[in-house]
Amino acid sequence: MPRREHLLKIGVSGVRGVVGEFLTPALACAFAQAFGTYVGVGRVVVGRDTRSSGPMLQHAVACGLLASGCEVVDVGILPTPTIQMFAGSSRAQGGMAITASHNPPEYNALKLFNSRGLFLNQYEREELIDLYHQSEFRNATNSEIRRATSDFETPTRQHIARVLKHVDVERIRGRRFRVAIDCVNGAGSVMTPAFLRDELNCEVHAISIDPKQPFPREAEPRPETLGDLSALMGASGSSVGFAQDPDGDRLAVADETGRVLDNDDVLALAVDAALRRVKGDVVVNLTTSSAIDEIAARHGRAVHRTPVGEANVVETMQAVNAAIGGEGANGGIIFPAVHLCRDSYTGMAFLLDRMAETGESMSALAAGLPRYSRKLGKVAYEHGRLASLMQALETHFPDARMDRLDGLKIMLPQGWIHVRSSNTEPILRLATEARSETEAEELFAGVLKLFEEC
Ligand code: MG
């Protein structure tokens, strides 16, 4: 159970909290009014995922936006990338997705986008939060109050059309792939089966595609949470399996044996597919696998590393005009030719296209990737001990190359160690990678031992 002060967070990507306790309709309404005041009088696109608190918060948000003089366009239940793209292309001043992404069902959050459909950058966020805390919101007079409209068709159509421009649709359709999906009863529940079946001519075997039902599994799509998808793969004889998180930006992939791929490998396959099609470098966070560096080198491209967090990756992608980017463990693929956001649909299309192009199975494609093993974990520490723990690491590896952009990353001949502290709790996130599982385990155990001794 997280400590109570962590149950509401106003910051990085908007407002997030446990519904009813901290995230209330009154707070959502006030924050939306602040957002409406910030973006100016104009159109704001609002959509949501399938959480039971969604309709309540959507009404509260619409109320705040209308009160500030904005026009509200309700796009209903849609994946976050679909909402972002529509916000960026519909002459809107901004957008909002009401979703707590991969967090448990009792949470909800407001993800905020600017007029380009991108997450607010650090400066925009700070200005908005200042405005919210000052409570000086615009109050539209009767004659200034604008309409609330809806568009449940255009965003999906636009998103799918953009994705399909970057793959050989006929080649995929011709293969009539048998595909298993698990949409966690989330925002992709309707769009994903339609995308695979109607656009890409796949034979779809689906679980958890009822947006009226609760999440049937842990919301984050990781190998440990996707047992039902693996079982469905076996029962249906599918060639590939796809799983999404509740707001449809993250993607996990299973091969034809039902084995769920490591998310870093999914990103590596997507990077390989993208670099075959478009010019530009690759941007990933510091914890993403070195497999990406090898894939990029095969195509003669550079890799830029950023602190962890989608906003950090996206900002650097803009700065270097990147071809593709993402965050391995977080299951995010960001392909700016479609949109500068995490998009599971681009990921699905790329992987099916590679299977169609090469005639290889998903397991064979994964086996062709540079081989690395990773170990990820958390270490609790006492308040006030952080500096000495980090210092101990620096001293222990005097000759290693270090990167201090986000915590400490130590590059060693056999692999790397990345240690970073959580923003909200006294916890260190520890990741190691090496060529073999044994070496990755040894690096991990070595850090734990060092921390115990100091
Ligand atoms: Mg998400």
GROMACS .gro file of C-alpha atoms and ligand atoms in nm:
model
  455
    1MET     CA    1   0.000   0.000   0.000
    2PRO     CA    2   0.157   0.331  -0.103
    3ARG     CA    3   0.178   0.603   0.162
    4ARG     CA    4  -0.115   0.842   0.156
    5GLU     CA    5   0.075   1.145   0.033
    6HIS     CA    6   0.152   0.948  -0.282
    7LEU     CA    7  -0.209   0.882  -0.362
    8LEU     CA    8  -0.245   1.213  -0.545
    9LYS     CA    9   0.022   1.346  -0.776
   10ILE     CA   10  -0.004   1.673  -0.964
   11GLY     CA   11   0.294   1.698  -1.191
   12VAL     CA   12   0.484   1.529  -1.466
   13SER     CA   13   0.206   1.417  -1.699
   14GLY     CA   14  -0.097   1.575  -1.534
   15VAL     CA   15  -0.301   1.468  -1.233
   16ARG     CA   16  -0.308   1.111  -1.104
   17GLY     CA   17  -0.462   0.957  -0.795
   18VAL     CA   18  -0.696   0.711  -0.632
   19VAL     CA   19  -1.051   0.799  -0.731
   20GLY     CA   20  -1.286   0.904  -0.452
   21GLU     CA   21  -1.013   0.954  -0.195
   22PHE     CA   22  -0.797   1.214  -0.363
   23LEU     CA   23  -0.895   1.238  -0.727
   24THR     CA   24  -1.247   1.380  -0.699
   25PRO     CA   25  -1.482   1.534  -0.956
   26ALA     CA   26  -1.431   1.875  -0.791
   27LEU     CA   27  -1.055   1.850  -0.838
   28ALA     CA   28  -1.087   1.724  -1.198
   29CYS     CA   29  -1.325   2.011  -1.277
   30ALA     CA   30  -1.094   2.273  -1.126
   31PHE     CA   31  -0.790   2.130  -1.303
   32ALA     CA   32  -0.976   2.121  -1.634
   33GLN     CA   33  -1.080   2.484  -1.584
   34ALA     CA   34  -0.714   2.570  -1.522
   35PHE     CA   35  -0.619   2.379  -1.838
   36GLY     CA   36  -0.889   2.557  -2.039
   37THR     CA   37  -0.766   2.892  -1.907
   38TYR     CA   38  -0.410   2.797  -1.993
   39VAL     CA   39  -0.471   2.685  -2.352
   40GLY     CA   40  -0.700   2.983  -2.420
   41VAL     CA   41  -1.050   2.985  -2.559
   42GLY     CA   42  -1.061   2.706  -2.815
   43ARG     CA   43  -1.138   2.347  -2.888
   44VAL     CA   44  -1.023   2.074  -2.648
   45VAL     CA   45  -1.043   1.705  -2.740
   46VAL     CA   46  -1.137   1.474  -2.450
   47GLY     CA   47  -1.135   1.094  -2.449
   48ARG     CA   48  -1.088   0.819  -2.193
   49ASP     CA   49  -1.013   0.456  -2.121
   50THR     CA   50  -1.263   0.204  -1.979
   51ARG     CA   51  -1.223   0.256  -1.602
   52SER     CA   52  -1.551   0.282  -1.411
   53SER     CA   53  -1.455   0.632  -1.292
   54GLY     CA   54  -1.412   0.745  -1.655
   55PRO     CA   55  -1.762   0.882  -1.728
   56MET     CA   56  -1.776   1.064  -1.392
   57LEU     CA   57  -1.440   1.232  -1.448
   58GLN     CA   58  -1.520   1.306  -1.811
   59HIS     CA   59  -1.831   1.499  -1.707
   60ALA     CA   60  -1.629   1.687  -1.445
   61VAL     CA   61  -1.358   1.771  -1.700
   62ALA     CA   62  -1.613   1.886  -1.959
   63CYS     CA   63  -1.771   2.108  -1.694
   64GLY     CA   64  -1.438   2.276  -1.614
   65LEU     CA   65  -1.345   2.321  -1.980
   66LEU     CA   66  -1.683   2.470  -2.073
   67ALA     CA   67  -1.667   2.700  -1.770
   68SER     CA   68  -1.337   2.836  -1.899
   69GLY     CA   69  -1.494   2.911  -2.238
   70CYS     CA   70  -1.354   2.614  -2.432
   71GLU     CA   71  -1.540   2.401  -2.685
   72VAL     CA   72  -1.532   2.035  -2.583
   73VAL     CA   73  -1.505   1.754  -2.839
   74ASP     CA   74  -1.589   1.420  -2.678
   75VAL     CA   75  -1.420   1.132  -2.865
   76GLY     CA   76  -1.539   0.862  -2.624
   77ILE     CA   77  -1.338   0.553  -2.533
   78LEU     CA   78  -1.017   0.552  -2.737
   79PRO     CA   79  -0.649   0.463  -2.698
   80THR     CA   80  -0.431   0.752  -2.579
   81PRO     CA   81  -0.229   0.769  -2.906
   82THR     CA   82  -0.556   0.802  -3.104
   83ILE     CA   83  -0.669   1.091  -2.882
   84GLN     CA   84  -0.328   1.259  -2.911
   85MET     CA   85  -0.324   1.238  -3.290
   86PHE     CA   86  -0.673   1.380  -3.318
   87ALA     CA   87  -0.590   1.663  -3.076
   88GLY     CA   88  -0.290   1.744  -3.294
   89SER     CA   89  -0.476   1.742  -3.625
   90SER     CA   90  -0.818   1.891  -3.550
   91ARG     CA   91  -0.730   2.257  -3.489
   92ALA     CA   92  -0.775   2.195  -3.117
   93GLN     CA   93  -0.595   2.405  -2.858
   94GLY     CA   94  -0.528   2.095  -2.654
   95GLY     CA   95  -0.640   1.749  -2.554
   96MET     CA   96  -0.699   1.530  -2.253
   97ALA     CA   97  -0.699   1.156  -2.203
   98ILE     CA   98  -0.871   1.040  -1.886
   99THR     CA   99  -0.665   0.732  -1.807
  100ALA     CA  100  -0.425   0.603  -1.544
  101SER     CA  101  -0.257   0.391  -1.813
  102HIS     CA  102  -0.109   0.076  -1.657
  103ASN     CA  103  -0.195   0.173  -1.295
  104PRO     CA  104  -0.449  -0.037  -1.103
  105PRO     CA  105  -0.823   0.017  -1.166
  106GLU     CA  106  -0.885   0.230  -0.855
  107TYR     CA  107  -0.655   0.498  -1.000
  108ASN     CA  108  -0.736   0.746  -1.268
  109ALA     CA  109  -0.551   1.041  -1.418
  110LEU     CA  110  -0.566   1.327  -1.663
  111LYS     CA  111  -0.303   1.314  -1.937
  112LEU     CA  112  -0.266   1.655  -2.099
  113PHE     CA  113  -0.171   1.741  -2.456
  114ASN     CA  114  -0.089   2.067  -2.634
  115SER     CA  115  -0.222   2.185  -2.970
  116ARG     CA  116   0.021   1.953  -3.150
  117GLY     CA  117  -0.110   1.652  -2.962
  118LEU     CA  118   0.211   1.617  -2.760
  119PHE     CA  119   0.251   1.585  -2.384
  120LEU     CA  120   0.303   1.928  -2.230
  121ASN     CA  121   0.674   2.000  -2.198
  122GLN     CA  122   0.836   2.094  -1.867
  123TYR     CA  123   0.775   2.469  -1.910
  124GLU     CA  124   0.414   2.424  -2.016
  125ARG     CA  125   0.354   2.193  -1.719
  126GLU     CA  126   0.504   2.439  -1.473
  127GLU     CA  127   0.296   2.727  -1.608
  128LEU     CA  128  -0.022   2.521  -1.590
  129ILE     CA  129   0.046   2.402  -1.236
  130ASP     CA  130   0.119   2.759  -1.122
  131LEU     CA  131  -0.209   2.870  -1.275
  132TYR     CA  132  -0.393   2.584  -1.103
  133HIS     CA  133  -0.247   2.668  -0.763
  134GLN     CA  134  -0.331   3.037  -0.802
  135SER     CA  135  -0.694   2.940  -0.878
  136GLU     CA  136  -0.733   3.237  -1.113
  137PHE     CA  137  -0.940   3.063  -1.376
  138ARG     CA  138  -1.127   3.215  -1.662
  139ASN     CA  139  -1.506   3.210  -1.602
  140ALA     CA  140  -1.697   3.233  -1.927
  141THR     CA  141  -2.007   3.451  -1.922
  142ASN     CA  142  -2.333   3.316  -2.060
  143SER     CA  143  -2.269   3.450  -2.410
  144GLU     CA  144  -1.914   3.309  -2.409
  145ILE     CA  145  -2.010   2.951  -2.327
  146ARG     CA  146  -1.936   2.726  -2.623
  147ARG     CA  147  -2.061   2.389  -2.744
  148ALA     CA  148  -1.994   2.035  -2.636
  149THR     CA  149  -1.982   1.811  -2.942
  150SER     CA  150  -1.869   1.457  -3.015
  151ASP     CA  151  -1.681   1.271  -3.287
  152PHE     CA  152  -1.656   0.896  -3.239
  153GLU     CA  153  -1.545   0.810  -3.595
  154THR     CA  154  -1.272   1.039  -3.727
  155PRO     CA  155  -0.997   0.979  -3.467
  156THR     CA  156  -0.987   0.602  -3.522
  157ARG     CA  157  -1.000   0.632  -3.900
  158GLN     CA  158  -0.722   0.888  -3.899
  159HIS     CA  159  -0.496   0.690  -3.667
  160ILE     CA  160  -0.532   0.366  -3.865
  161ALA     CA  161  -0.475   0.543  -4.198
  162ARG     CA  162  -0.153   0.696  -4.068
  163VAL     CA  163  -0.019   0.363  -3.945
  164LEU     CA  164  -0.105   0.176  -4.266
  165LYS     CA  165   0.092   0.427  -4.476
  166HIS     CA  166   0.412   0.283  -4.330
  167VAL     CA  167   0.366  -0.088  -4.402
  168ASP     CA  168   0.290  -0.301  -4.708
  169VAL     CA  169  -0.079  -0.361  -4.638
  170GLU     CA  170  -0.138  -0.601  -4.929
  171ARG     CA  171   0.159  -0.814  -4.827
  172ILE     CA  172   0.021  -0.847  -4.473
  173ARG     CA  173  -0.335  -0.909  -4.593
  174GLY     CA  174  -0.212  -1.178  -4.828
  175ARG     CA  175  -0.069  -1.383  -4.542
  176ARG     CA  176  -0.395  -1.395  -4.344
  177PHE     CA  177  -0.208  -1.422  -4.013
  178ARG     CA  178  -0.375  -1.592  -3.722
  179VAL     CA  179  -0.334  -1.345  -3.431
  180ALA     CA  180  -0.423  -1.371  -3.061
  181ILE     CA  181  -0.497  -1.051  -2.869
  182ASP     CA  182  -0.553  -0.943  -2.508
  183CYS     CA  183  -0.680  -0.585  -2.476
  184VAL     CA  184  -0.730  -0.604  -2.094
  185ASN     CA  185  -1.092  -0.480  -2.160
  186GLY     CA  186  -0.926  -0.141  -2.209
  187ALA     CA  187  -0.942   0.143  -2.460
  188GLY     CA  188  -0.821  -0.079  -2.746
  189SER     CA  189  -1.101  -0.334  -2.698
  190VAL     CA  190  -1.299  -0.228  -3.006
  191MET     CA  191  -1.034  -0.067  -3.223
  192THR     CA  192  -0.769  -0.340  -3.201
  193PRO     CA  193  -0.975  -0.638  -3.326
  194ALA     CA  194  -1.119  -0.417  -3.604
  195PHE     CA  195  -0.771  -0.297  -3.703
  196LEU     CA  196  -0.629  -0.649  -3.726
  197ARG     CA  197  -0.933  -0.817  -3.881
  198ASP     CA  198  -1.074  -0.553  -4.117
  199GLU     CA  199  -0.762  -0.363  -4.220
  200LEU     CA  200  -0.494  -0.633  -4.206
  201ASN     CA  201  -0.711  -0.939  -4.284
  202CYS     CA  202  -0.594  -1.134  -3.978
  203GLU     CA  203  -0.786  -1.421  -3.824
  204VAL     CA  204  -0.832  -1.273  -3.476
  205HIS     CA  205  -0.862  -1.478  -3.156
  206ALA     CA  206  -0.937  -1.239  -2.872
  207ILE     CA  207  -0.974  -1.227  -2.496
  208SER     CA  208  -1.060  -0.924  -2.282
  209ILE     CA  209  -1.218  -0.709  -2.554
  210ASP     CA  210  -1.529  -0.605  -2.359
  211PRO     CA  211  -1.494  -0.237  -2.260
  212LYS     CA  212  -1.783  -0.274  -2.011
  213GLN     CA  213  -1.594  -0.530  -1.800
  214PRO     CA  214  -1.317  -0.463  -1.545
  215PHE     CA  215  -0.951  -0.537  -1.616
  216PRO     CA  216  -0.916  -0.917  -1.584
  217ARG     CA  217  -0.541  -0.909  -1.521
  218GLU     CA  218  -0.275  -0.678  -1.388
  219ALA     CA  219  -0.294  -0.376  -1.615
  220GLU     CA  220   0.071  -0.360  -1.716
  221PRO     CA  221   0.140  -0.599  -2.007
  222ARG     CA  222   0.454  -0.790  -1.904
  223PRO     CA  223   0.554  -1.155  -1.947
  224GLU     CA  224   0.443  -1.232  -1.588
  225THR     CA  225   0.090  -1.093  -1.642
  226LEU     CA  226   0.009  -1.250  -1.978
  227GLY     CA  227  -0.049  -1.616  -1.896
  228ASP     CA  228  -0.398  -1.604  -2.050
  229LEU     CA  229  -0.259  -1.474  -2.379
  230SER     CA  230   0.001  -1.753  -2.385
  231ALA     CA  231  -0.275  -2.009  -2.326
  232LEU     CA  232  -0.484  -1.855  -2.604
  233MET     CA  233  -0.184  -1.876  -2.839
  234GLY     CA  234  -0.163  -2.249  -2.779
  235ALA     CA  235  -0.537  -2.311  -2.808
  236SER     CA  236  -0.577  -2.107  -3.127
  237GLY     CA  237  -0.251  -2.198  -3.300
  238SER     CA  238  -0.180  -1.829  -3.356
  239SER     CA  239   0.138  -1.704  -3.522
  240VAL     CA  240   0.173  -1.403  -3.298
  241GLY     CA  241   0.004  -1.255  -2.989
  242PHE     CA  242  -0.043  -0.890  -2.895
  243ALA     CA  243  -0.135  -0.743  -2.555
  244GLN     CA  244  -0.207  -0.381  -2.470
  245ASP     CA  245  -0.231  -0.180  -2.150
  246PRO     CA  246  -0.564  -0.011  -2.060
  247ASP     CA  247  -0.497   0.300  -2.268
  248GLY     CA  248  -0.347   0.121  -2.566
  249ASP     CA  249  -0.011   0.292  -2.591
  250ARG     CA  250   0.198   0.000  -2.464
  251LEU     CA  251   0.241  -0.325  -2.652
  252ALA     CA  252   0.360  -0.669  -2.546
  253VAL     CA  253   0.418  -0.949  -2.798
  254ALA     CA  254   0.408  -1.329  -2.777
  255ASP     CA  255   0.570  -1.558  -3.032
  256GLU     CA  256   0.404  -1.864  -3.191
  257THR     CA  257   0.513  -2.084  -2.899
  258GLY     CA  258   0.325  -1.860  -2.656
  259ARG     CA  259   0.645  -1.715  -2.508
  260VAL     CA  260   0.604  -1.346  -2.426
  261LEU     CA  261   0.900  -1.150  -2.562
  262ASP     CA  262   1.103  -0.919  -2.347
  263ASN     CA  263   0.975  -0.565  -2.416
  264ASP     CA  264   1.327  -0.449  -2.506
  265ASP     CA  265   1.328  -0.709  -2.783
  266VAL     CA  266   0.992  -0.587  -2.912
  267LEU     CA  267   1.135  -0.235  -2.934
  268ALA     CA  268   1.448  -0.369  -3.105
  269LEU     CA  269   1.234  -0.541  -3.372
  270ALA     CA  270   1.033  -0.221  -3.425
  271VAL     CA  271   1.353  -0.014  -3.450
  272ASP     CA  272   1.487  -0.255  -3.711
  273ALA     CA  273   1.162  -0.230  -3.910
  274ALA     CA  274   1.154   0.150  -3.889
  275LEU     CA  275   1.518   0.202  -3.991
  276ARG     CA  276   1.455   0.000  -4.306
  277ARG     CA  277   1.194   0.259  -4.405
  278VAL     CA  278   1.298   0.602  -4.281
  279LYS     CA  279   1.611   0.814  -4.229
  280GLY     CA  280   1.725   0.938  -3.889
  281ASP     CA  281   1.869   0.829  -3.556
  282VAL     CA  282   1.724   0.637  -3.262
  283VAL     CA  283   1.637   0.776  -2.916
  284VAL     CA  284   1.588   0.549  -2.613
  285ASN     CA  285   1.618   0.588  -2.237
  286LEU     CA  286   1.928   0.489  -2.041
  287THR     CA  287   1.772   0.162  -1.919
  288THR     CA  288   1.693   0.032  -2.268
  289SER     CA  289   1.894  -0.264  -2.399
  290SER     CA  290   2.225  -0.228  -2.584
  291ALA     CA  291   2.062  -0.444  -2.851
  292ILE     CA  292   1.931  -0.111  -2.985
  293ASP     CA  293   2.287   0.017  -3.039
  294GLU     CA  294   2.375  -0.290  -3.244
  295ILE     CA  295   2.059  -0.271  -3.453
  296ALA     CA  296   2.119   0.100  -3.518
  297ALA     CA  297   2.483   0.031  -3.610
  298ARG     CA  298   2.370  -0.229  -3.866
  299HIS     CA  299   2.182   0.055  -4.039
  300GLY     CA  300   2.462   0.309  -3.986
  301ARG     CA  301   2.258   0.517  -3.739
  302ALA     CA  302   2.338   0.669  -3.400
  303VAL     CA  303   2.157   0.611  -3.069
  304HIS     CA  304   2.081   0.899  -2.829
  305ARG     CA  305   2.010   0.816  -2.464
  306THR     CA  306   1.775   1.012  -2.235
  307PRO     CA  307   1.653   0.997  -1.875
  308VAL     CA  308   1.363   0.757  -1.820
  309GLY     CA  309   1.020   0.897  -1.912
  310GLU     CA  310   0.823   0.932  -2.233
  311ALA     CA  311   0.841   1.313  -2.224
  312ASN     CA  312   1.224   1.299  -2.209
  313VAL     CA  313   1.244   1.058  -2.501
  314VAL     CA  314   1.000   1.265  -2.708
  315GLU     CA  315   1.186   1.592  -2.640
  316THR     CA  316   1.516   1.446  -2.759
  317MET     CA  317   1.345   1.284  -3.057
  318GLN     CA  318   1.226   1.629  -3.164
  319ALA     CA  319   1.570   1.780  -3.109
  320VAL     CA  320   1.753   1.523  -3.326
  321ASN     CA  321   1.468   1.461  -3.571
  322ALA     CA  322   1.477   1.091  -3.485
  323ALA     CA  323   1.346   0.808  -3.700
  324ILE     CA  324   1.214   0.610  -3.405
  325GLY     CA  325   1.241   0.596  -3.028
  326GLY     CA  326   1.103   0.431  -2.721
  327GLU     CA  327   1.154   0.287  -2.377
  328GLY     CA  328   1.228  -0.083  -2.372
  329ALA     CA  329   1.095  -0.211  -2.042
  330ASN     CA  330   0.794   0.023  -2.061
  331GLY     CA  331   0.674  -0.134  -2.385
  332GLY     CA  332   0.668   0.190  -2.577
  333ILE     CA  333   0.733   0.237  -2.949
  334ILE     CA  334   0.739   0.598  -3.070
  335PHE     CA  335   0.742   0.644  -3.448
  336PRO     CA  336   0.715   1.016  -3.532
  337ALA     CA  337   0.610   0.959  -3.894
  338VAL     CA  338   0.281   0.841  -3.740
  339HIS     CA  339   0.292   1.064  -3.431
  340LEU     CA  340   0.535   1.156  -3.152
  341CYS     CA  341   0.372   0.929  -2.897
  342ARG     CA  342   0.382   0.571  -2.777
  343ASP     CA  343   0.168   0.371  -3.018
  344SER     CA  344   0.092   0.000  -2.995
  345TYR     CA  345  -0.076   0.002  -3.339
  346THR     CA  346   0.243   0.106  -3.517
  347GLY     CA  347   0.418  -0.174  -3.327
  348MET     CA  348   0.164  -0.438  -3.434
  349ALA     CA  349   0.175  -0.326  -3.798
  350PHE     CA  350   0.557  -0.322  -3.809
  351LEU     CA  351   0.587  -0.672  -3.665
  352LEU     CA  352   0.326  -0.824  -3.897
  353ASP     CA  353   0.494  -0.651  -4.190
  354ARG     CA  354   0.833  -0.799  -4.098
  355MET     CA  355   0.679  -1.147  -4.067
  356ALA     CA  356   0.511  -1.104  -4.407
  357GLU     CA  357   0.827  -0.967  -4.569
  358THR     CA  358   1.069  -1.229  -4.439
  359GLY     CA  359   0.839  -1.531  -4.414
  360GLU     CA  360   0.996  -1.590  -4.073
  361SER     CA  361   0.813  -1.677  -3.752
  362MET     CA  362   0.807  -1.433  -3.459
  363SER     CA  363   1.043  -1.657  -3.263
  364ALA     CA  364   1.288  -1.662  -3.557
  365LEU     CA  365   1.277  -1.283  -3.587
  366ALA     CA  366   1.343  -1.252  -3.212
  367ALA     CA  367   1.628  -1.505  -3.235
  368GLY     CA  368   1.792  -1.282  -3.497
  369LEU     CA  369   1.831  -0.999  -3.245
  370PRO     CA  370   2.159  -0.930  -3.064
  371ARG     CA  371   2.151  -1.148  -2.754
  372TYR     CA  372   2.153  -0.974  -2.415
  373SER     CA  373   2.015  -1.063  -2.075
  374ARG     CA  374   1.867  -0.809  -1.839
  375LYS     CA  375   1.770  -0.805  -1.475
  376LEU     CA  376   1.546  -0.535  -1.329
  377GLY     CA  377   1.454  -0.479  -0.966
  378LYS     CA  378   1.393  -0.236  -0.682
  379VAL     CA  379   1.593  -0.173  -0.367
  380ALA     CA  380   1.444   0.010  -0.068
  381TYR     CA  381   1.683   0.240   0.119
  382GLU     CA  382   1.665   0.450   0.433
  383HIS     CA  383   1.606   0.821   0.386
  384GLY     CA  384   1.935   1.010   0.387
  385ARG     CA  385   2.136   0.712   0.259
  386LEU     CA  386   2.103   0.779  -0.115
  387ALA     CA  387   2.421   0.984  -0.159
  388SER     CA  388   2.643   0.732   0.021
  389LEU     CA  389   2.501   0.441  -0.179
  390MET     CA  390   2.568   0.617  -0.508
  391GLN     CA  391   2.915   0.719  -0.390
  392ALA     CA  392   2.991   0.358  -0.299
  393LEU     CA  393   2.905   0.252  -0.653
  394GLU     CA  394   3.126   0.519  -0.808
  395THR     CA  395   3.418   0.419  -0.587
  396HIS     CA  396   3.373   0.050  -0.656
  397PHE     CA  397   3.417   0.092  -1.033
  398PRO     CA  398   3.698   0.351  -1.056
  399ASP     CA  399   3.785   0.282  -1.421
  400ALA     CA  400   3.434   0.247  -1.561
  401ARG     CA  401   3.270   0.497  -1.792
  402MET     CA  402   2.983   0.668  -1.604
  403ASP     CA  403   2.671   0.850  -1.720
  404ARG     CA  404   2.504   1.075  -1.459
  405LEU     CA  405   2.214   1.201  -1.672
  406ASP     CA  406   1.955   1.002  -1.473
  407GLY     CA  407   2.090   0.844  -1.155
  408LEU     CA  408   2.408   0.657  -1.237
  409LYS     CA  409   2.480   0.430  -1.531
  410ILE     CA  410   2.806   0.238  -1.518
  411MET     CA  411   2.941   0.093  -1.843
  412LEU     CA  412   3.161  -0.214  -1.795
  413PRO     CA  413   3.331  -0.452  -2.040
  414GLN     CA  414   3.075  -0.726  -1.971
  415GLY     CA  415   2.766  -0.501  -1.963
  416TRP     CA  416   2.614  -0.212  -1.767
  417ILE     CA  417   2.449  -0.119  -1.438
  418HIS     CA  418   2.186   0.156  -1.411
  419VAL     CA  419   2.068   0.281  -1.071
  420ARG     CA  420   1.815   0.560  -1.033
  421SER     CA  421   1.602   0.679  -0.744
  422SER     CA  422   1.224   0.695  -0.757
  423ASN     CA  423   1.073   1.046  -0.749
  424THR     CA  424   0.805   0.947  -0.501
  425GLU     CA  425   0.942   0.677  -0.269
  426PRO     CA  426   1.278   0.590  -0.105
  427ILE     CA  427   1.338   0.318  -0.364
  428LEU     CA  428   1.623   0.266  -0.607
  429ARG     CA  429   1.544   0.114  -0.944
  430LEU     CA  430   1.825  -0.117  -1.042
  431ALA     CA  431   1.883  -0.259  -1.390
  432THR     CA  432   2.172  -0.465  -1.521
  433GLU     CA  433   2.246  -0.605  -1.864
  434ALA     CA  434   2.514  -0.839  -1.995
  435ARG     CA  435   2.573  -1.086  -2.275
  436SER     CA  436   2.472  -1.383  -2.059
  437GLU     CA  437   2.208  -1.437  -1.792
  438THR     CA  438   2.477  -1.536  -1.543
  439GLU     CA  439   2.671  -1.215  -1.595
  440ALA     CA  440   2.358  -1.000  -1.566
  441GLU     CA  441   2.269  -1.181  -1.241
  442GLU     CA  442   2.623  -1.137  -1.111
  443LEU     CA  443   2.622  -0.763  -1.178
  444PHE     CA  444   2.284  -0.735  -1.005
  445ALA     CA  445   2.392  -0.939  -0.702
  446GLY     CA  446   2.719  -0.742  -0.684
  447VAL     CA  447   2.532  -0.412  -0.648
  448LEU     CA  448   2.302  -0.555  -0.379
  449LYS     CA  449   2.603  -0.683  -0.185
  450LEU     CA  450   2.780  -0.349  -0.214
  451PHE     CA  451   2.471  -0.169  -0.079
  452GLU     CA  452   2.444  -0.411   0.214
  453GLU     CA  453   2.806  -0.354   0.308
  454CYS     CA  454   2.807   0.024   0.297
  455MG      MG  455  -0.039   0.339  -2.115
   0.00000   0.00000   0.00000
